[in-house]
GROMACS .gro file of C-alpha atoms in nm:
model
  245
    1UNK     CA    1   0.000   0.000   0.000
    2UNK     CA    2   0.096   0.357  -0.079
    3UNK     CA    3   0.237   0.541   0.214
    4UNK     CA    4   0.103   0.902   0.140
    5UNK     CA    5   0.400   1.012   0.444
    6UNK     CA    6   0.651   0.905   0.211
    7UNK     CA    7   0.530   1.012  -0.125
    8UNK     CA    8   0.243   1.319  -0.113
    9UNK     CA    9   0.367   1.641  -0.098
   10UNK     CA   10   0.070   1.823   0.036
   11UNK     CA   11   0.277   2.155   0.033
   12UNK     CA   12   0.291   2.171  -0.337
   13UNK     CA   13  -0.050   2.237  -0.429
   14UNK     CA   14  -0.150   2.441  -0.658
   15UNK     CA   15  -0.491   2.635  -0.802
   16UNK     CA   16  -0.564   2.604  -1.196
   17UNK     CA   17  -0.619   2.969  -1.346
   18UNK     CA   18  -0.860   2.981  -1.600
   19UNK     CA   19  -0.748   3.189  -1.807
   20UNK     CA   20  -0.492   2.964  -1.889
   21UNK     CA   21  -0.714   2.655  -1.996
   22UNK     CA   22  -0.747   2.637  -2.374
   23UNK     CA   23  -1.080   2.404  -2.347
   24UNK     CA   24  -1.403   2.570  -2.345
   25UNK     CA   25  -1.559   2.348  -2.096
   26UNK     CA   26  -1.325   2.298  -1.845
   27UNK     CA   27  -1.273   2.662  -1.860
   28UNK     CA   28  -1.594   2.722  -1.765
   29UNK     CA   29  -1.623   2.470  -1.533
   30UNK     CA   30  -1.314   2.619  -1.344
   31UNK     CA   31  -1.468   2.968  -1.372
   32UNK     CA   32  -1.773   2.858  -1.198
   33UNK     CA   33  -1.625   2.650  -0.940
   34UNK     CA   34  -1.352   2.893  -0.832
   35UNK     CA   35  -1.693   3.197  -0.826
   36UNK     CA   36  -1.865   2.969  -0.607
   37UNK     CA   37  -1.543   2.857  -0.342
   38UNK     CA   38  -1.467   3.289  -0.344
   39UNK     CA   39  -1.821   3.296  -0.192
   40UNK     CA   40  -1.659   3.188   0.122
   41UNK     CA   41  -1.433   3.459   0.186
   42UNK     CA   42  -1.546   3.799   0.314
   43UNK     CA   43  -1.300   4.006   0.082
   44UNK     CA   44  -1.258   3.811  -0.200
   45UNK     CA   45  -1.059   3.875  -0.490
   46UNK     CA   46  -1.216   4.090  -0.803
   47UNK     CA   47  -1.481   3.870  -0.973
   48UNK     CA   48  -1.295   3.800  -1.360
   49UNK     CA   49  -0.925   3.863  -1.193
   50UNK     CA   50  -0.746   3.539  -1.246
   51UNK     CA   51  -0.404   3.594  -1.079
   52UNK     CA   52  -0.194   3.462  -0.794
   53UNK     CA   53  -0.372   3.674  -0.551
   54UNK     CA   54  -0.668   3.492  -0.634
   55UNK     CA   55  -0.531   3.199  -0.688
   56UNK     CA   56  -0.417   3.243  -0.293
   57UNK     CA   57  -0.775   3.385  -0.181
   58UNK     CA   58  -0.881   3.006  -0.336
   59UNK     CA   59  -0.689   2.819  -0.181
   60UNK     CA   60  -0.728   3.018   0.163
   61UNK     CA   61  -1.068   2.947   0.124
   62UNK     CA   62  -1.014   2.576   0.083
   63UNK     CA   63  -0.809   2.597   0.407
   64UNK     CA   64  -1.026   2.764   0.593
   65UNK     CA   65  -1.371   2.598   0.518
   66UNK     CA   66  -1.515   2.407   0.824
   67UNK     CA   67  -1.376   2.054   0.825
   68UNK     CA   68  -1.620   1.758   0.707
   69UNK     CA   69  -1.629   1.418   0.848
   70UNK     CA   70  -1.508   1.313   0.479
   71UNK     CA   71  -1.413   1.472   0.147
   72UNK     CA   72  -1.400   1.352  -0.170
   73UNK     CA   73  -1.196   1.441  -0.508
   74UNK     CA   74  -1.378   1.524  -0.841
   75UNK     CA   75  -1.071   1.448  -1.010
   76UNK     CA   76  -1.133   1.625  -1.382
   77UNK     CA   77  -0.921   1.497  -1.681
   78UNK     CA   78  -0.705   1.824  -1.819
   79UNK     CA   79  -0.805   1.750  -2.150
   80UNK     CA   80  -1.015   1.857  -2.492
   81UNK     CA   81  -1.258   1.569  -2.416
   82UNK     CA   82  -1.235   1.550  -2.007
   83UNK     CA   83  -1.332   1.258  -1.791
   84UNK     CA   84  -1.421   1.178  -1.481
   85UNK     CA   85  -1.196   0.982  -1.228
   86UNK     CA   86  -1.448   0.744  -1.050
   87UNK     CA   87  -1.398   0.391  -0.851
   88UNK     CA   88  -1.587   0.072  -0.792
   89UNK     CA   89  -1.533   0.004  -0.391
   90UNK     CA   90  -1.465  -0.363  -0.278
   91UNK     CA   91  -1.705  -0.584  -0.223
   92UNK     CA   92  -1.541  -0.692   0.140
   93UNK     CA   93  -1.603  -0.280   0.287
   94UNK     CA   94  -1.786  -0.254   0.589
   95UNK     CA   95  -1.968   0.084   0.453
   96UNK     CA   96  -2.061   0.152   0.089
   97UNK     CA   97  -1.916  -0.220  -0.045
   98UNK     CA   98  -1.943  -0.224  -0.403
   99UNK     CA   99  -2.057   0.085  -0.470
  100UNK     CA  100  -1.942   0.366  -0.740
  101UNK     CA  101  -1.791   0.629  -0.553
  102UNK     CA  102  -1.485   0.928  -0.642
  103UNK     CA  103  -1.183   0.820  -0.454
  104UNK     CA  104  -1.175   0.996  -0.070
  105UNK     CA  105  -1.276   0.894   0.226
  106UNK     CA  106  -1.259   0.977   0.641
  107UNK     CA  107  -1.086   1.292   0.776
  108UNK     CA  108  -0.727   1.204   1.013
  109UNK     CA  109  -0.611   1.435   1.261
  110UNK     CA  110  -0.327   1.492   1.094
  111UNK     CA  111  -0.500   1.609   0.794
  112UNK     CA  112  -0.570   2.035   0.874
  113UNK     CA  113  -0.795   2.053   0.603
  114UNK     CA  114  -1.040   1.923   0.329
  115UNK     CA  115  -0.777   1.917   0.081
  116UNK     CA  116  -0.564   1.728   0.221
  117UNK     CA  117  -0.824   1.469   0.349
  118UNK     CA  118  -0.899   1.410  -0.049
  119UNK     CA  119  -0.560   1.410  -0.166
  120UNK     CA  120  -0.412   1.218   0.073
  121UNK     CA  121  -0.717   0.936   0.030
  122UNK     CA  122  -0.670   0.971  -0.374
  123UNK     CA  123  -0.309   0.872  -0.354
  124UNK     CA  124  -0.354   0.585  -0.069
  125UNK     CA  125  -0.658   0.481  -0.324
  126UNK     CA  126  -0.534   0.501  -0.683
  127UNK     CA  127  -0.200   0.617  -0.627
  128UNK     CA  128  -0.245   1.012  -0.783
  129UNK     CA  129   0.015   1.231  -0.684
  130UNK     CA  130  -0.098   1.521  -0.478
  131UNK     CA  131   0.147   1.690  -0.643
  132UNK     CA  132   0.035   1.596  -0.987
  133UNK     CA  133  -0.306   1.816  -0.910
  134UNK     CA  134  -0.454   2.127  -0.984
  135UNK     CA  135  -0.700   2.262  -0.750
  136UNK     CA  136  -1.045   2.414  -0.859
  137UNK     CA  137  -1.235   2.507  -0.551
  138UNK     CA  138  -1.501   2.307  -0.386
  139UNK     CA  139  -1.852   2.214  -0.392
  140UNK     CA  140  -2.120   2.271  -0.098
  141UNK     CA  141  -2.119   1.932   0.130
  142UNK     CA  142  -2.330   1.597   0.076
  143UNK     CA  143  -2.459   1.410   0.358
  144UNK     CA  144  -2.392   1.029   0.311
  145UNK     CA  145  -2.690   0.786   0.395
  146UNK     CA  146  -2.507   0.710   0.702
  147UNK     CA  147  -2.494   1.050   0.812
  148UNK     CA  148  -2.171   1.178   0.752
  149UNK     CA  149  -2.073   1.544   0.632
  150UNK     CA  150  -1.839   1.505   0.285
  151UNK     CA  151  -1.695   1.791   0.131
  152UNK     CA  152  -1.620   1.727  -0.274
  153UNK     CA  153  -1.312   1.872  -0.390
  154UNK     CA  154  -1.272   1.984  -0.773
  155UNK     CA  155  -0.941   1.909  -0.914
  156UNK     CA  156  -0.738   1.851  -1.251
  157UNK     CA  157  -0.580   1.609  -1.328
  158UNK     CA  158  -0.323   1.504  -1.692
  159UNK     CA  159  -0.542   1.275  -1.893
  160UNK     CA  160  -0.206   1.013  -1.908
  161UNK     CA  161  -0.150   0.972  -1.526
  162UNK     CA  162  -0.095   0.592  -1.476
  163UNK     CA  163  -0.358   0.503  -1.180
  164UNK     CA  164  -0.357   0.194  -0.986
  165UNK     CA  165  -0.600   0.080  -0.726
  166UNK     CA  166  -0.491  -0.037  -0.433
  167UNK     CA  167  -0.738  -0.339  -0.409
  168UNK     CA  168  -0.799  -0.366  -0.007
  169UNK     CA  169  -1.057  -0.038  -0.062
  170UNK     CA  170  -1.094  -0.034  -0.473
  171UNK     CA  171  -1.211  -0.315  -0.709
  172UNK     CA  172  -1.190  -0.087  -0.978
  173UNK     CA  173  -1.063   0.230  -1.151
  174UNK     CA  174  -1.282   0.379  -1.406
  175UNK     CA  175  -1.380   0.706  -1.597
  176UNK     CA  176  -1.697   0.868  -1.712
  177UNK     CA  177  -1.723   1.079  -2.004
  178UNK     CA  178  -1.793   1.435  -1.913
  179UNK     CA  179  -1.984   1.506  -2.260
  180UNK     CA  180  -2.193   1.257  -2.163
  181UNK     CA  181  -2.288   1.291  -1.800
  182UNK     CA  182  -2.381   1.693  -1.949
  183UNK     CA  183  -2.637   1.572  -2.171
  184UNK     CA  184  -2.738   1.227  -2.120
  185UNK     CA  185  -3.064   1.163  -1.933
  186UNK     CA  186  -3.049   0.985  -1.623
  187UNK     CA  187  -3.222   0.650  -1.570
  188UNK     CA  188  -3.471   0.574  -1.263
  189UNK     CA  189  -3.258   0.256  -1.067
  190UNK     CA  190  -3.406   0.041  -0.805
  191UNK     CA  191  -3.233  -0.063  -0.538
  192UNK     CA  192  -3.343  -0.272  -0.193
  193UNK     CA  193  -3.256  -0.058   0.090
  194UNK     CA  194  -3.357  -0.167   0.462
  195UNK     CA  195  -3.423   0.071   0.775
  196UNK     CA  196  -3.522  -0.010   1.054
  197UNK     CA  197  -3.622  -0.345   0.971
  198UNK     CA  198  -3.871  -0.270   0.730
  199UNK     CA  199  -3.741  -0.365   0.360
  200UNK     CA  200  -3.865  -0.124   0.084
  201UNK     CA  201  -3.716  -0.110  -0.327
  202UNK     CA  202  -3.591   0.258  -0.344
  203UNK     CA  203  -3.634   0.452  -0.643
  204UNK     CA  204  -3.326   0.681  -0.766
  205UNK     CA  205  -3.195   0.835  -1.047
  206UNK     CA  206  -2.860   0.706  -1.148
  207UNK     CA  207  -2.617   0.736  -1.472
  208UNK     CA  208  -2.491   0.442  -1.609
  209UNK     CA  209  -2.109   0.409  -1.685
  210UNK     CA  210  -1.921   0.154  -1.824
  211UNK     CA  211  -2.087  -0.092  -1.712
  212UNK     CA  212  -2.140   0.054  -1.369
  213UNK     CA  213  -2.466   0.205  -1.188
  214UNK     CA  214  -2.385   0.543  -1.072
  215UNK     CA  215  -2.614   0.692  -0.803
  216UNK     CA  216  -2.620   0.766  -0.419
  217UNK     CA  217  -2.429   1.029  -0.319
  218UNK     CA  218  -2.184   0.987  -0.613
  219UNK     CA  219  -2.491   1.099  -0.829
  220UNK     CA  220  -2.570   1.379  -0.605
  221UNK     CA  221  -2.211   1.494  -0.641
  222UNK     CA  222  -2.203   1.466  -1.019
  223UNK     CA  223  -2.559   1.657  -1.023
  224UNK     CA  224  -2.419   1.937  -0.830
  225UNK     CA  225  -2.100   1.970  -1.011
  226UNK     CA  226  -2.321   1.970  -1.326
  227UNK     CA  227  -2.585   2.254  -1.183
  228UNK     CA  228  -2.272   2.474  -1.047
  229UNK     CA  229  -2.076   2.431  -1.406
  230UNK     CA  230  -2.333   2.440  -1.624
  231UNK     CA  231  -2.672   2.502  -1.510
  232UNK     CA  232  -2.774   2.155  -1.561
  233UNK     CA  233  -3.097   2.090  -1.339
  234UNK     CA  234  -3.147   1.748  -1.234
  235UNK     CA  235  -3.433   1.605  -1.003
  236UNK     CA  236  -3.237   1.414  -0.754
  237UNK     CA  237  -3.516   1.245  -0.556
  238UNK     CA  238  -3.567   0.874  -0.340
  239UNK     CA  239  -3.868   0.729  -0.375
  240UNK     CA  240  -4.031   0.456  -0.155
  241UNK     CA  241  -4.123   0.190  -0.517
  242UNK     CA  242  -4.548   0.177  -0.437
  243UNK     CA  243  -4.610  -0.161  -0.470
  244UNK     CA  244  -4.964  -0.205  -0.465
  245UNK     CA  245  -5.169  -0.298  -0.733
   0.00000   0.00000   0.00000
């Protein structure tokens, strides 16, 4: 297993400009993401002024945010086409086994910050170098079905980064196309879920990606990366299946 101590270098971070990003939709993307993370700080930076000061209010911001039981990172292809960097969790997890997820997981003391959190649980997960990322902002938190607070974090990553997963936490590595998670409708999935002893088939929207059924709070993060970037509205709902005739 990868020991982030040894190899992440959490001190090299570093906020993508937009300005300098030659593709239309990641530079949009970044735009929006970056307006929204400002939000957070009470003097921020002049709105359409992409230099290092505001590169530094960003990452400030990032710093500063309250600290969520989890975070998460939206790991973006730097690319004409983009992707995104998703996982298939193994099937032996106590929480979330099997399930499509973005590679991140629980806060450690020793983290300080979101950021780090994601970063370091990226590189312990598919081996990405902290180093090798490029910071966007954030998006506002999910709630996971088990309660806990998770903070997605927007980053770029090069399209030709060799990823490995390290197979006690990830089955899988995988990537969904960005083109189509903007304009492909989502399909109603049906899944069993149990609470408090009572069985019910739960109703969901989900994408489906190479093979895999994307939904949860996965979906919900894709959804809201979709509405910040690009204004996509989707109806996110659970729905109790009615079963009578």
């Amino acid at each position: 297993m990868l020991n982030p101590s040894q190899s992440a270098h959490f001190d090299k971070l570093t906020v993508a400009v937009p300005n300098f990003i030659r593709y239309p939709t990641i530079r949009k993307l970044a735009e929006r993401v970056q307006q929204e993370t400002l939000k957070a700080i009470a003097s921020p930076a002049r709105q359409g002024t992409y230099d290092s000061s505001r590169s530094a209010h960003i990452l400030n911001s990032l710093y500063q945010t309250p600290i969520a039981d989890a975070s998460i990172l939206v790991a973006i292809t730097h690319e004409r086409h983009p992707k995104l960097l998703l996982t298939r969790r193994s099937a032996h997890m106590n929480s979330h086994a099997g399930e499509v997820s973005c590679a991140g997981g629980k806060y450690e003391v020793g983290d300080g910050n979101n950021v780090v959190t994601a970063l370091r649980e990226a590189c312990e997960e598919t081996a990405l170098p902290p180093d090798k990322v490029q910071l966007l902002g954030q998006l506002p938190i999910q709630t996971s079905k088990s309660g806990m607070s998770v903070r997605p974090i927007v980053a770029l990553i090069a399209p030709d980064l060799l990823l490995v997963p390290e197979l006690g936490e990830i089955s899988r590595i995988f990537w969904a196309d960005f083109e189509t998670l903007l304009t492909q409708p989502t399909v109603e999935y049906s899944i069993e879920y149990t609470l408090q002893d009572q069985t019910a088939t739960l109703l969901t929207p989900s994408w489906q990606v190479d093979g895999e059924t994307v939904w949860g709070l996965t979906g919900r993060v894709i959804a809201s990366l979709l509405e910040t970037g690009f204004d996509r509205q989707l109806d996110w709902y659970y729905r109790i299946q009615d079963t009578r005739l």
